[in-house]
PDB file of C-alpha atoms and ligand atoms in Angstrom:
ATOM      1  CA  UNK A   1     -21.274 -33.049  32.882  1.00  0.00           C
ATOM      2  CA  UNK A   2     -24.329 -34.559  34.474  1.00  0.00           C
ATOM      3  CA  UNK A   3     -27.060 -32.419  32.919  1.00  0.00           C
ATOM      4  CA  UNK A   4     -28.618 -31.641  29.583  1.00  0.00           C
ATOM      5  CA  UNK A   5     -27.828 -28.567  27.580  1.00  0.00           C
ATOM      6  CA  UNK A   6     -30.439 -27.183  25.194  1.00  0.00           C
ATOM      7  CA  UNK A   7     -28.437 -28.439  22.244  1.00  0.00           C
ATOM      8  CA  UNK A   8     -28.350 -31.907  23.730  1.00  0.00           C
ATOM      9  CA  UNK A   9     -32.106 -31.954  24.394  1.00  0.00           C
ATOM     10  CA  UNK A  10     -32.889 -30.918  20.859  1.00  0.00           C
ATOM     11  CA  UNK A  11     -30.316 -33.129  19.182  1.00  0.00           C
ATOM     12  CA  UNK A  12     -31.435 -36.215  21.072  1.00  0.00           C
ATOM     13  CA  UNK A  13     -35.138 -35.481  20.767  1.00  0.00           C
ATOM     14  CA  UNK A  14     -34.754 -35.300  17.018  1.00  0.00           C
ATOM     15  CA  UNK A  15     -33.303 -38.807  16.944  1.00  0.00           C
ATOM     16  CA  UNK A  16     -35.518 -40.599  19.419  1.00  0.00           C
ATOM     17  CA  UNK A  17     -38.607 -42.190  17.896  1.00  0.00           C
ATOM     18  CA  UNK A  18     -40.062 -42.504  21.373  1.00  0.00           C
ATOM     19  CA  UNK A  19     -40.806 -38.815  21.266  1.00  0.00           C
ATOM     20  CA  UNK A  20     -43.389 -39.257  18.548  1.00  0.00           C
ATOM     21  CA  UNK A  21     -46.192 -40.200  20.865  1.00  0.00           C
ATOM     22  CA  UNK A  22     -48.920 -37.924  19.589  1.00  0.00           C
ATOM     23  CA  UNK A  23     -50.762 -37.861  16.343  1.00  0.00           C
ATOM     24  CA  UNK A  24     -50.846 -34.749  14.249  1.00  0.00           C
ATOM     25  CA  UNK A  25     -54.215 -33.124  14.741  1.00  0.00           C
ATOM     26  CA  UNK A  26     -54.688 -34.598  18.202  1.00  0.00           C
ATOM     27  CA  UNK A  27     -56.236 -32.180  20.664  1.00  0.00           C
ATOM     28  CA  UNK A  28     -54.219 -32.572  23.825  1.00  0.00           C
ATOM     29  CA  UNK A  29     -56.197 -29.962  25.743  1.00  0.00           C
ATOM     30  CA  UNK A  30     -59.084 -27.653  24.977  1.00  0.00           C
ATOM     31  CA  UNK A  31     -57.867 -25.309  22.273  1.00  0.00           C
ATOM     32  CA  UNK A  32     -54.416 -26.912  22.037  1.00  0.00           C
ATOM     33  CA  UNK A  33     -53.877 -29.107  19.016  1.00  0.00           C
ATOM     34  CA  UNK A  34     -50.734 -30.925  17.999  1.00  0.00           C
ATOM     35  CA  UNK A  35     -49.735 -30.060  14.486  1.00  0.00           C
ATOM     36  CA  UNK A  36     -46.290 -31.515  14.941  1.00  0.00           C
ATOM     37  CA  UNK A  37     -44.837 -33.942  17.457  1.00  0.00           C
ATOM     38  CA  UNK A  38     -44.713 -32.803  21.039  1.00  0.00           C
ATOM     39  CA  UNK A  39     -41.016 -32.619  21.642  1.00  0.00           C
ATOM     40  CA  UNK A  40     -40.350 -31.260  18.189  1.00  0.00           C
ATOM     41  CA  UNK A  41     -42.600 -28.286  18.567  1.00  0.00           C
ATOM     42  CA  UNK A  42     -39.824 -25.817  18.156  1.00  0.00           C
ATOM     43  CA  UNK A  43     -38.345 -25.427  14.721  1.00  0.00           C
ATOM     44  CA  UNK A  44     -35.095 -27.247  15.360  1.00  0.00           C
ATOM     45  CA  UNK A  45     -33.066 -25.414  12.741  1.00  0.00           C
ATOM     46  CA  UNK A  46     -34.385 -22.119  14.020  1.00  0.00           C
ATOM     47  CA  UNK A  47     -33.619 -22.967  17.594  1.00  0.00           C
ATOM     48  CA  UNK A  48     -29.961 -23.909  17.319  1.00  0.00           C
ATOM     49  CA  UNK A  49     -27.144 -21.483  17.124  1.00  0.00           C
ATOM     50  CA  UNK A  50     -29.072 -18.265  17.082  1.00  0.00           C
ATOM     51  CA  UNK A  51     -27.695 -16.876  20.294  1.00  0.00           C
ATOM     52  CA  UNK A  52     -29.522 -15.624  23.326  1.00  0.00           C
ATOM     53  CA  UNK A  53     -32.646 -14.475  21.492  1.00  0.00           C
ATOM     54  CA  UNK A  54     -33.264 -17.886  19.963  1.00  0.00           C
ATOM     55  CA  UNK A  55     -35.579 -19.153  22.661  1.00  0.00           C
ATOM     56  CA  UNK A  56     -37.999 -16.383  21.977  1.00  0.00           C
ATOM     57  CA  UNK A  57     -37.568 -16.699  18.234  1.00  0.00           C
ATOM     58  CA  UNK A  58     -38.158 -20.426  18.398  1.00  0.00           C
ATOM     59  CA  UNK A  59     -41.293 -20.010  20.439  1.00  0.00           C
ATOM     60  CA  UNK A  60     -42.726 -17.462  18.068  1.00  0.00           C
ATOM     61  CA  UNK A  61     -42.242 -19.712  15.079  1.00  0.00           C
ATOM     62  CA  UNK A  62     -43.575 -22.786  16.808  1.00  0.00           C
ATOM     63  CA  UNK A  63     -46.672 -20.938  17.933  1.00  0.00           C
ATOM     64  CA  UNK A  64     -47.684 -20.729  14.338  1.00  0.00           C
ATOM     65  CA  UNK A  65     -46.718 -24.314  13.690  1.00  0.00           C
ATOM     66  CA  UNK A  66     -48.005 -26.181  16.679  1.00  0.00           C
ATOM     67  CA  UNK A  67     -51.024 -24.660  18.291  1.00  0.00           C
ATOM     68  CA  UNK A  68     -54.365 -23.384  17.384  1.00  0.00           C
ATOM     69  CA  UNK A  69     -55.461 -20.417  19.461  1.00  0.00           C
ATOM     70  CA  UNK A  70     -54.710 -21.291  23.045  1.00  0.00           C
ATOM     71  CA  UNK A  71     -56.330 -18.848  25.424  1.00  0.00           C
ATOM     72  CA  UNK A  72     -54.725 -18.432  28.799  1.00  0.00           C
ATOM     73  CA  UNK A  73     -55.381 -21.420  31.034  1.00  0.00           C
ATOM     74  CA  UNK A  74     -57.162 -23.193  28.181  1.00  0.00           C
ATOM     75  CA  UNK A  75     -55.661 -26.481  29.290  1.00  0.00           C
ATOM     76  CA  UNK A  76     -56.890 -26.225  32.847  1.00  0.00           C
ATOM     77  CA  UNK A  77     -60.292 -27.760  33.450  1.00  0.00           C
ATOM     78  CA  UNK A  78     -60.546 -26.631  37.044  1.00  0.00           C
ATOM     79  CA  UNK A  79     -58.454 -25.504  39.950  1.00  0.00           C
ATOM     80  CA  UNK A  80     -57.671 -29.049  41.052  1.00  0.00           C
ATOM     81  CA  UNK A  81     -58.102 -31.171  37.940  1.00  0.00           C
ATOM     82  CA  UNK A  82     -55.260 -33.567  37.179  1.00  0.00           C
ATOM     83  CA  UNK A  83     -52.944 -32.522  34.353  1.00  0.00           C
ATOM     84  CA  UNK A  84     -51.177 -34.647  31.780  1.00  0.00           C
ATOM     85  CA  UNK A  85     -47.678 -33.639  30.787  1.00  0.00           C
ATOM     86  CA  UNK A  86     -49.025 -32.008  27.641  1.00  0.00           C
ATOM     87  CA  UNK A  87     -51.654 -30.043  29.504  1.00  0.00           C
ATOM     88  CA  UNK A  88     -49.029 -28.984  32.019  1.00  0.00           C
ATOM     89  CA  UNK A  89     -46.681 -27.780  29.328  1.00  0.00           C
ATOM     90  CA  UNK A  90     -49.389 -26.103  27.273  1.00  0.00           C
ATOM     91  CA  UNK A  91     -50.261 -24.064  30.340  1.00  0.00           C
ATOM     92  CA  UNK A  92     -46.707 -23.316  31.360  1.00  0.00           C
ATOM     93  CA  UNK A  93     -45.363 -22.275  28.035  1.00  0.00           C
ATOM     94  CA  UNK A  94     -47.126 -18.924  27.507  1.00  0.00           C
ATOM     95  CA  UNK A  95     -46.363 -18.010  31.105  1.00  0.00           C
ATOM     96  CA  UNK A  96     -42.695 -18.828  30.534  1.00  0.00           C
ATOM     97  CA  UNK A  97     -42.551 -16.920  27.279  1.00  0.00           C
ATOM     98  CA  UNK A  98     -44.050 -13.867  28.951  1.00  0.00           C
ATOM     99  CA  UNK A  99     -41.617 -14.089  31.843  1.00  0.00           C
ATOM    100  CA  UNK A 100     -38.417 -14.393  29.855  1.00  0.00           C
ATOM    101  CA  UNK A 101     -39.528 -11.583  27.523  1.00  0.00           C
ATOM    102  CA  UNK A 102     -39.998  -9.214  30.462  1.00  0.00           C
ATOM    103  CA  UNK A 103     -37.438  -6.533  31.308  1.00  0.00           C
ATOM    104  CA  UNK A 104     -37.960  -7.364  34.983  1.00  0.00           C
ATOM    105  CA  UNK A 105     -39.056 -11.008  35.184  1.00  0.00           C
ATOM    106  CA  UNK A 106     -41.224 -11.860  38.171  1.00  0.00           C
ATOM    107  CA  UNK A 107     -39.693 -15.232  38.850  1.00  0.00           C
ATOM    108  CA  UNK A 108     -41.314 -15.613  42.253  1.00  0.00           C
ATOM    109  CA  UNK A 109     -44.846 -15.416  40.835  1.00  0.00           C
ATOM    110  CA  UNK A 110     -43.915 -17.649  37.931  1.00  0.00           C
ATOM    111  CA  UNK A 111     -42.394 -20.294  40.198  1.00  0.00           C
ATOM    112  CA  UNK A 112     -45.494 -20.194  42.389  1.00  0.00           C
ATOM    113  CA  UNK A 113     -47.649 -20.836  39.317  1.00  0.00           C
ATOM    114  CA  UNK A 114     -45.381 -23.682  38.187  1.00  0.00           C
ATOM    115  CA  UNK A 115     -45.564 -25.200  41.665  1.00  0.00           C
ATOM    116  CA  UNK A 116     -49.360 -25.022  41.666  1.00  0.00           C
ATOM    117  CA  UNK A 117     -49.615 -26.655  38.262  1.00  0.00           C
ATOM    118  CA  UNK A 118     -46.913 -29.242  38.901  1.00  0.00           C
ATOM    119  CA  UNK A 119     -48.763 -30.382  42.007  1.00  0.00           C
ATOM    120  CA  UNK A 120     -51.607 -31.426  39.688  1.00  0.00           C
ATOM    121  CA  UNK A 121     -49.386 -33.313  37.271  1.00  0.00           C
ATOM    122  CA  UNK A 122     -50.167 -36.991  36.820  1.00  0.00           C
ATOM    123  CA  UNK A 123     -46.856 -38.806  36.252  1.00  0.00           C
ATOM    124  CA  UNK A 124     -46.311 -40.609  32.998  1.00  0.00           C
ATOM    125  CA  UNK A 125     -43.540 -42.767  31.688  1.00  0.00           C
ATOM    126  CA  UNK A 126     -40.726 -40.613  30.336  1.00  0.00           C
ATOM    127  CA  UNK A 127     -39.173 -40.860  26.935  1.00  0.00           C
ATOM    128  CA  UNK A 128     -36.151 -42.991  27.650  1.00  0.00           C
ATOM    129  CA  UNK A 129     -33.241 -40.874  26.550  1.00  0.00           C
ATOM    130  CA  UNK A 130     -30.685 -41.725  29.146  1.00  0.00           C
ATOM    131  CA  UNK A 131     -30.412 -44.927  31.133  1.00  0.00           C
ATOM    132  CA  UNK A 132     -29.561 -44.846  34.829  1.00  0.00           C
ATOM    133  CA  UNK A 133     -25.806 -44.651  35.123  1.00  0.00           C
ATOM    134  CA  UNK A 134     -23.366 -45.858  37.713  1.00  0.00           C
ATOM    135  CA  UNK A 135     -23.783 -42.589  39.558  1.00  0.00           C
ATOM    136  CA  UNK A 136     -27.181 -43.797  40.592  1.00  0.00           C
ATOM    137  CA  UNK A 137     -29.625 -41.518  38.812  1.00  0.00           C
ATOM    138  CA  UNK A 138     -31.196 -40.979  35.420  1.00  0.00           C
ATOM    139  CA  UNK A 139     -32.589 -37.829  33.825  1.00  0.00           C
ATOM    140  CA  UNK A 140     -35.081 -38.223  30.974  1.00  0.00           C
ATOM    141  CA  UNK A 141     -37.328 -35.803  29.158  1.00  0.00           C
ATOM    142  CA  UNK A 142     -41.074 -35.864  29.623  1.00  0.00           C
ATOM    143  CA  UNK A 143     -41.683 -32.885  27.404  1.00  0.00           C
ATOM    144  CA  UNK A 144     -39.867 -30.006  25.733  1.00  0.00           C
ATOM    145  CA  UNK A 145     -41.733 -26.911  24.674  1.00  0.00           C
ATOM    146  CA  UNK A 146     -39.155 -24.139  24.607  1.00  0.00           C
ATOM    147  CA  UNK A 147     -38.425 -22.400  26.853  1.00  0.00           C
ATOM    148  CA  UNK A 148     -39.783 -25.081  29.209  1.00  0.00           C
ATOM    149  CA  UNK A 149     -38.576 -28.641  29.696  1.00  0.00           C
ATOM    150  CA  UNK A 150     -39.933 -31.194  32.157  1.00  0.00           C
ATOM    151  CA  UNK A 151     -37.572 -33.922  33.258  1.00  0.00           C
ATOM    152  CA  UNK A 152     -38.226 -37.220  34.960  1.00  0.00           C
ATOM    153  CA  UNK A 153     -35.438 -37.936  37.452  1.00  0.00           C
ATOM    154  CA  UNK A 154     -35.003 -41.288  39.158  1.00  0.00           C
ATOM    155  CA  UNK A 155     -32.460 -41.750  41.896  1.00  0.00           C
ATOM    156  CA  UNK A 156     -31.301 -44.944  43.520  1.00  0.00           C
ATOM    157  CA  UNK A 157     -31.361 -45.126  47.343  1.00  0.00           C
ATOM    158  CA  UNK A 158     -28.781 -42.778  48.829  1.00  0.00           C
ATOM    159  CA  UNK A 159     -27.517 -41.548  45.453  1.00  0.00           C
ATOM    160  CA  UNK A 160     -26.524 -37.921  45.015  1.00  0.00           C
ATOM    161  CA  UNK A 161     -26.731 -35.236  42.366  1.00  0.00           C
ATOM    162  CA  UNK A 162     -23.693 -33.214  43.290  1.00  0.00           C
ATOM    163  CA  UNK A 163     -23.589 -29.525  44.052  1.00  0.00           C
ATOM    164  CA  UNK A 164     -24.420 -27.504  40.926  1.00  0.00           C
ATOM    165  CA  UNK A 165     -25.912 -24.208  39.804  1.00  0.00           C
ATOM    166  CA  UNK A 166     -28.657 -23.332  37.282  1.00  0.00           C
ATOM    167  CA  UNK A 167     -27.124 -20.578  35.166  1.00  0.00           C
ATOM    168  CA  UNK A 168     -29.756 -18.564  33.275  1.00  0.00           C
ATOM    169  CA  UNK A 169     -32.635 -20.813  34.260  1.00  0.00           C
ATOM    170  CA  UNK A 170     -35.013 -21.467  37.114  1.00  0.00           C
ATOM    171  CA  UNK A 171     -36.641 -24.661  38.312  1.00  0.00           C
ATOM    172  CA  UNK A 172     -39.322 -26.387  40.317  1.00  0.00           C
ATOM    173  CA  UNK A 173     -38.634 -29.871  41.594  1.00  0.00           C
ATOM    174  CA  UNK A 174     -41.424 -32.111  42.865  1.00  0.00           C
ATOM    175  CA  UNK A 175     -40.996 -35.380  44.707  1.00  0.00           C
ATOM    176  CA  UNK A 176     -43.290 -37.973  43.120  1.00  0.00           C
ATOM    177  CA  UNK A 177     -42.158 -41.052  45.042  1.00  0.00           C
ATOM    178  CA  UNK A 178     -39.847 -41.737  47.962  1.00  0.00           C
ATOM    179  CA  UNK A 179     -37.945 -38.964  49.716  1.00  0.00           C
ATOM    180  CA  UNK A 180     -35.259 -36.539  48.630  1.00  0.00           C
ATOM    181  CA  UNK A 181     -33.093 -34.140  50.615  1.00  0.00           C
ATOM    182  CA  UNK A 182     -32.609 -30.776  48.913  1.00  0.00           C
ATOM    183  CA  UNK A 183     -30.049 -28.319  50.172  1.00  0.00           C
ATOM    184  CA  UNK A 184     -30.124 -24.887  48.501  1.00  0.00           C
ATOM    185  CA  UNK A 185     -27.422 -22.245  48.500  1.00  0.00           C
ATOM    186  CA  UNK A 186     -26.614 -18.841  47.075  1.00  0.00           C
ATOM    187  CA  UNK A 187     -23.292 -17.285  46.191  1.00  0.00           C
ATOM    188  CA  UNK A 188     -22.307 -14.777  48.864  1.00  0.00           C
ATOM    189  CA  UNK A 189     -22.270 -11.275  47.362  1.00  0.00           C
ATOM    190  CA  UNK A 190     -22.131  -7.741  48.635  1.00  0.00           C
ATOM    191  CA  UNK A 191     -25.924  -7.659  48.655  1.00  0.00           C
ATOM    192  CA  UNK A 192     -25.871  -9.559  51.939  1.00  0.00           C
ATOM    193  CA  UNK A 193     -22.226  -9.379  52.987  1.00  0.00           C
ATOM    194  CA  UNK A 194     -20.547  -5.991  52.505  1.00  0.00           C
ATOM    195  CA  UNK A 195     -17.063  -6.570  51.176  1.00  0.00           C
ATOM    196  CA  UNK A 196     -18.016  -9.700  49.241  1.00  0.00           C
ATOM    197  CA  UNK A 197     -17.917  -9.491  45.426  1.00  0.00           C
ATOM    198  CA  UNK A 198     -20.597  -7.360  43.743  1.00  0.00           C
ATOM    199  CA  UNK A 199     -22.203  -9.710  41.234  1.00  0.00           C
ATOM    200  CA  UNK A 200     -25.347  -9.694  39.097  1.00  0.00           C
ATOM    201  CA  UNK A 201     -26.204 -13.312  39.807  1.00  0.00           C
ATOM    202  CA  UNK A 202     -29.506 -13.272  37.879  1.00  0.00           C
ATOM    203  CA  UNK A 203     -27.576 -11.923  34.909  1.00  0.00           C
ATOM    204  CA  UNK A 204     -25.139 -14.825  35.085  1.00  0.00           C
ATOM    205  CA  UNK A 205     -22.241 -13.034  36.779  1.00  0.00           C
ATOM    206  CA  UNK A 206     -20.392 -15.481  39.009  1.00  0.00           C
ATOM    207  CA  UNK A 207     -16.923 -15.746  40.565  1.00  0.00           C
ATOM    208  CA  UNK A 208     -14.252 -16.859  38.078  1.00  0.00           C
ATOM    209  CA  UNK A 209     -13.047 -20.421  37.623  1.00  0.00           C
ATOM    210  CA  UNK A 210      -9.980 -21.404  39.581  1.00  0.00           C
ATOM    211  CA  UNK A 211     -10.886 -19.217  42.533  1.00  0.00           C
ATOM    212  CA  UNK A 212     -12.461 -20.206  45.850  1.00  0.00           C
ATOM    213  CA  UNK A 213     -15.604 -18.378  46.913  1.00  0.00           C
ATOM    214  CA  UNK A 214     -18.368 -18.690  49.475  1.00  0.00           C
ATOM    215  CA  UNK A 215     -21.920 -19.964  49.209  1.00  0.00           C
ATOM    216  CA  UNK A 216     -24.530 -19.727  51.930  1.00  0.00           C
ATOM    217  CA  UNK A 217     -27.028 -22.481  52.700  1.00  0.00           C
ATOM    218  CA  UNK A 218     -30.599 -21.165  52.696  1.00  0.00           C
ATOM    219  CA  UNK A 219     -32.578 -24.374  52.931  1.00  0.00           C
ATOM    220  CA  UNK A 220     -32.127 -27.987  53.958  1.00  0.00           C
ATOM    221  CA  UNK A 221     -35.367 -29.893  53.478  1.00  0.00           C
ATOM    222  CA  UNK A 222     -36.331 -33.497  53.000  1.00  0.00           C
ATOM    223  CA  UNK A 223     -39.186 -33.627  50.528  1.00  0.00           C
ATOM    224  CA  UNK A 224     -41.775 -36.379  50.716  1.00  0.00           C
ATOM    225  CA  UNK A 225     -44.216 -37.320  47.989  1.00  0.00           C
ATOM    226  CA  UNK A 226     -46.018 -34.241  46.651  1.00  0.00           C
ATOM    227  CA  UNK A 227     -43.642 -31.680  48.153  1.00  0.00           C
ATOM    228  CA  UNK A 228     -41.729 -29.170  46.072  1.00  0.00           C
ATOM    229  CA  UNK A 229     -38.559 -27.118  46.004  1.00  0.00           C
ATOM    230  CA  UNK A 230     -38.097 -24.028  43.841  1.00  0.00           C
ATOM    231  CA  UNK A 231     -35.090 -21.998  42.776  1.00  0.00           C
ATOM    232  CA  UNK A 232     -34.764 -18.829  40.713  1.00  0.00           C
ATOM    233  CA  UNK A 233     -31.788 -17.364  38.889  1.00  0.00           C
ATOM    234  CA  UNK A 234     -30.702 -15.490  42.008  1.00  0.00           C
ATOM    235  CA  UNK A 235     -32.439 -17.292  44.892  1.00  0.00           C
ATOM    236  CA  UNK A 236     -31.472 -20.804  46.045  1.00  0.00           C
ATOM    237  CA  UNK A 237     -29.880 -21.253  42.617  1.00  0.00           C
ATOM    238  CA  UNK A 238     -27.281 -23.807  43.768  1.00  0.00           C
ATOM    239  CA  UNK A 239     -28.410 -27.094  45.179  1.00  0.00           C
ATOM    240  CA  UNK A 240     -27.338 -30.545  46.315  1.00  0.00           C
ATOM    241  CA  UNK A 241     -29.841 -33.367  45.933  1.00  0.00           C
ATOM    242  CA  UNK A 242     -29.692 -36.651  47.812  1.00  0.00           C
ATOM    243  CA  UNK A 243     -32.148 -39.525  47.506  1.00  0.00           C
ATOM    244  CA  UNK A 244     -33.633 -41.040  50.644  1.00  0.00           C
ATOM    245  CA  UNK A 245     -33.129 -44.641  51.791  1.00  0.00           C
ATOM    246  CA  UNK A 246     -35.731 -45.947  49.342  1.00  0.00           C
ATOM    247  CA  UNK A 247     -34.672 -43.816  46.404  1.00  0.00           C
ATOM    248  CA  UNK A 248     -36.967 -41.299  44.745  1.00  0.00           C
ATOM    249  CA  UNK A 249     -38.725 -40.275  41.587  1.00  0.00           C
ATOM    250  CA  UNK A 250     -38.863 -36.575  40.763  1.00  0.00           C
ATOM    251  CA  UNK A 251     -40.395 -34.234  38.199  1.00  0.00           C
ATOM    252  CA  UNK A 252     -38.316 -31.149  37.452  1.00  0.00           C
ATOM    253  CA  UNK A 253     -39.581 -28.156  35.461  1.00  0.00           C
ATOM    254  CA  UNK A 254     -36.864 -25.922  34.036  1.00  0.00           C
ATOM    255  CA  UNK A 255     -37.430 -22.603  32.288  1.00  0.00           C
ATOM    256  CA  UNK A 256     -34.577 -21.210  30.231  1.00  0.00           C
ATOM    257  CA  UNK A 257     -33.932 -17.501  29.870  1.00  0.00           C
ATOM    258  CA  UNK A 258     -31.042 -17.842  27.475  1.00  0.00           C
ATOM    259  CA  UNK A 259     -29.688 -20.176  24.869  1.00  0.00           C
ATOM    260  CA  UNK A 260     -26.519 -20.793  26.889  1.00  0.00           C
ATOM    261  CA  UNK A 261     -28.419 -21.829  30.013  1.00  0.00           C
ATOM    262  CA  UNK A 262     -26.857 -24.856  31.687  1.00  0.00           C
ATOM    263  CA  UNK A 263     -25.547 -26.153  34.995  1.00  0.00           C
ATOM    264  CA  UNK A 264     -22.007 -26.095  36.317  1.00  0.00           C
ATOM    265  CA  UNK A 265     -20.762 -28.339  39.085  1.00  0.00           C
ATOM    266  CA  UNK A 266     -18.984 -27.120  42.176  1.00  0.00           C
ATOM    267  CA  UNK A 267     -16.293 -28.748  44.289  1.00  0.00           C
ATOM    268  CA  UNK A 268     -16.517 -28.501  48.074  1.00  0.00           C
ATOM    269  CA  UNK A 269     -15.669 -30.422  51.223  1.00  0.00           C
ATOM    270  CA  UNK A 270     -19.210 -29.954  52.614  1.00  0.00           C
ATOM    271  CA  UNK A 271     -17.801 -28.504  55.849  1.00  0.00           C
ATOM    272  CA  UNK A 272     -19.055 -25.084  56.989  1.00  0.00           C
ATOM    273  CA  UNK A 273     -16.362 -22.426  57.152  1.00  0.00           C
ATOM    274  CA  UNK A 274     -17.165 -21.736  60.788  1.00  0.00           C
ATOM    275  CA  UNK A 275     -18.476 -23.888  63.591  1.00  0.00           C
ATOM    276  CA  UNK A 276     -22.273 -24.152  63.213  1.00  0.00           C
ATOM    277  CA  UNK A 277     -22.007 -21.738  60.297  1.00  0.00           C
ATOM    278  CA  UNK A 278     -24.027 -21.672  57.105  1.00  0.00           C
ATOM    279  CA  UNK A 279     -21.326 -20.713  54.584  1.00  0.00           C
ATOM    280  CA  UNK A 280     -19.160 -23.119  52.595  1.00  0.00           C
ATOM    281  CA  UNK A 281     -16.035 -22.640  50.520  1.00  0.00           C
ATOM    282  CA  UNK A 282     -16.460 -23.859  46.954  1.00  0.00           C
ATOM    283  CA  UNK A 283     -14.917 -23.586  43.483  1.00  0.00           C
ATOM    284  CA  UNK A 284     -16.212 -24.326  40.002  1.00  0.00           C
ATOM    285  CA  UNK A 285     -15.149 -27.729  38.770  1.00  0.00           C
ATOM    286  CA  UNK A 286     -12.899 -27.610  35.728  1.00  0.00           C
TER     287      UNK A 286
HETATM  288 FE1  FE2 B 301     -30.487 -28.980  39.754  1.00  0.00          FE
END
C-alpha cells in the first residue's frame, strides 16, 4: 500500500516529535490560536475506531480544544495574500466540516475553494514521516486537521505513483516545482454507458475485487509549477501520476468523508480497449 490511512496518519503523528512545531497559545492566524499541537488537534482517542461518524465527532471535540472563535475566512488577510500551512488549514477546515456534514455535498464548489487557497500556499518543509523509497517518491504530512490533511509529495525524475482511486475522499493536487503528468479516470457506469454496472461511486460502490471492469480517461495534463488538478468522489477519482524529467514537488490536499477513506491500487496494461479509445480494462490489486 503506497498511501496513508487515517489510522496511520494519527498513529505516526502521535509519535513524531517533529510535529510539535507550534507553541501552545501561539496565534497562527487572526482569531486562530493553538491550544494544542497542530497535528494533534483532534482528540486521538476520540478519533480512532468510532466508525464513519468519527471525523465529525473528532472535529467537534477539537473545536473546543484547539481554537478560539474563528470566524469564516479569519485566516485570510486578503484575496491574494500568501498563506502558511496553518493559515491554509485553518481556512479549509470549517469548509470541509460543512461539506462532509451536508446531505448533498457540493464538492465542486469546495474543490474550487481549495484550489484558490492552495494557490496562495507558501511551501514549507514537511514533517519527515516517510523517507523517499525505492519507488521514487515520498509522501509526508504538512498538516492534519481532520477531516483535512495536506501532504508534501516529492517524486524523483520519471517516477510514478501507480493507478489508484480515492475512496470516500476528494483531493486537490498542486505542482510546486518541476512538472507532473496527471491522468484522471472514472469507472464506467450506466450513468454514461447504458448496460454498464449501476454504481453509486460517490457512496463508495465499486466493482468487486477479482473482476475486470472499465475506466474512462477524462484528463491527461502535464502540470507545471502553480498548476492544479482536482478530483471528487465521483469525478476524476482515479488517477495516475508521473513525474517529469526533472522530478517534481507537490502539495496535495485531501478531505475525508468517512473514517474508512483510503486509496486502492488498480492493475492495468495501460492500453486502451479500442484503437484511439479512451477506456481501459482494469482490476483492483489484491
Ligand atoms: Fe492520488
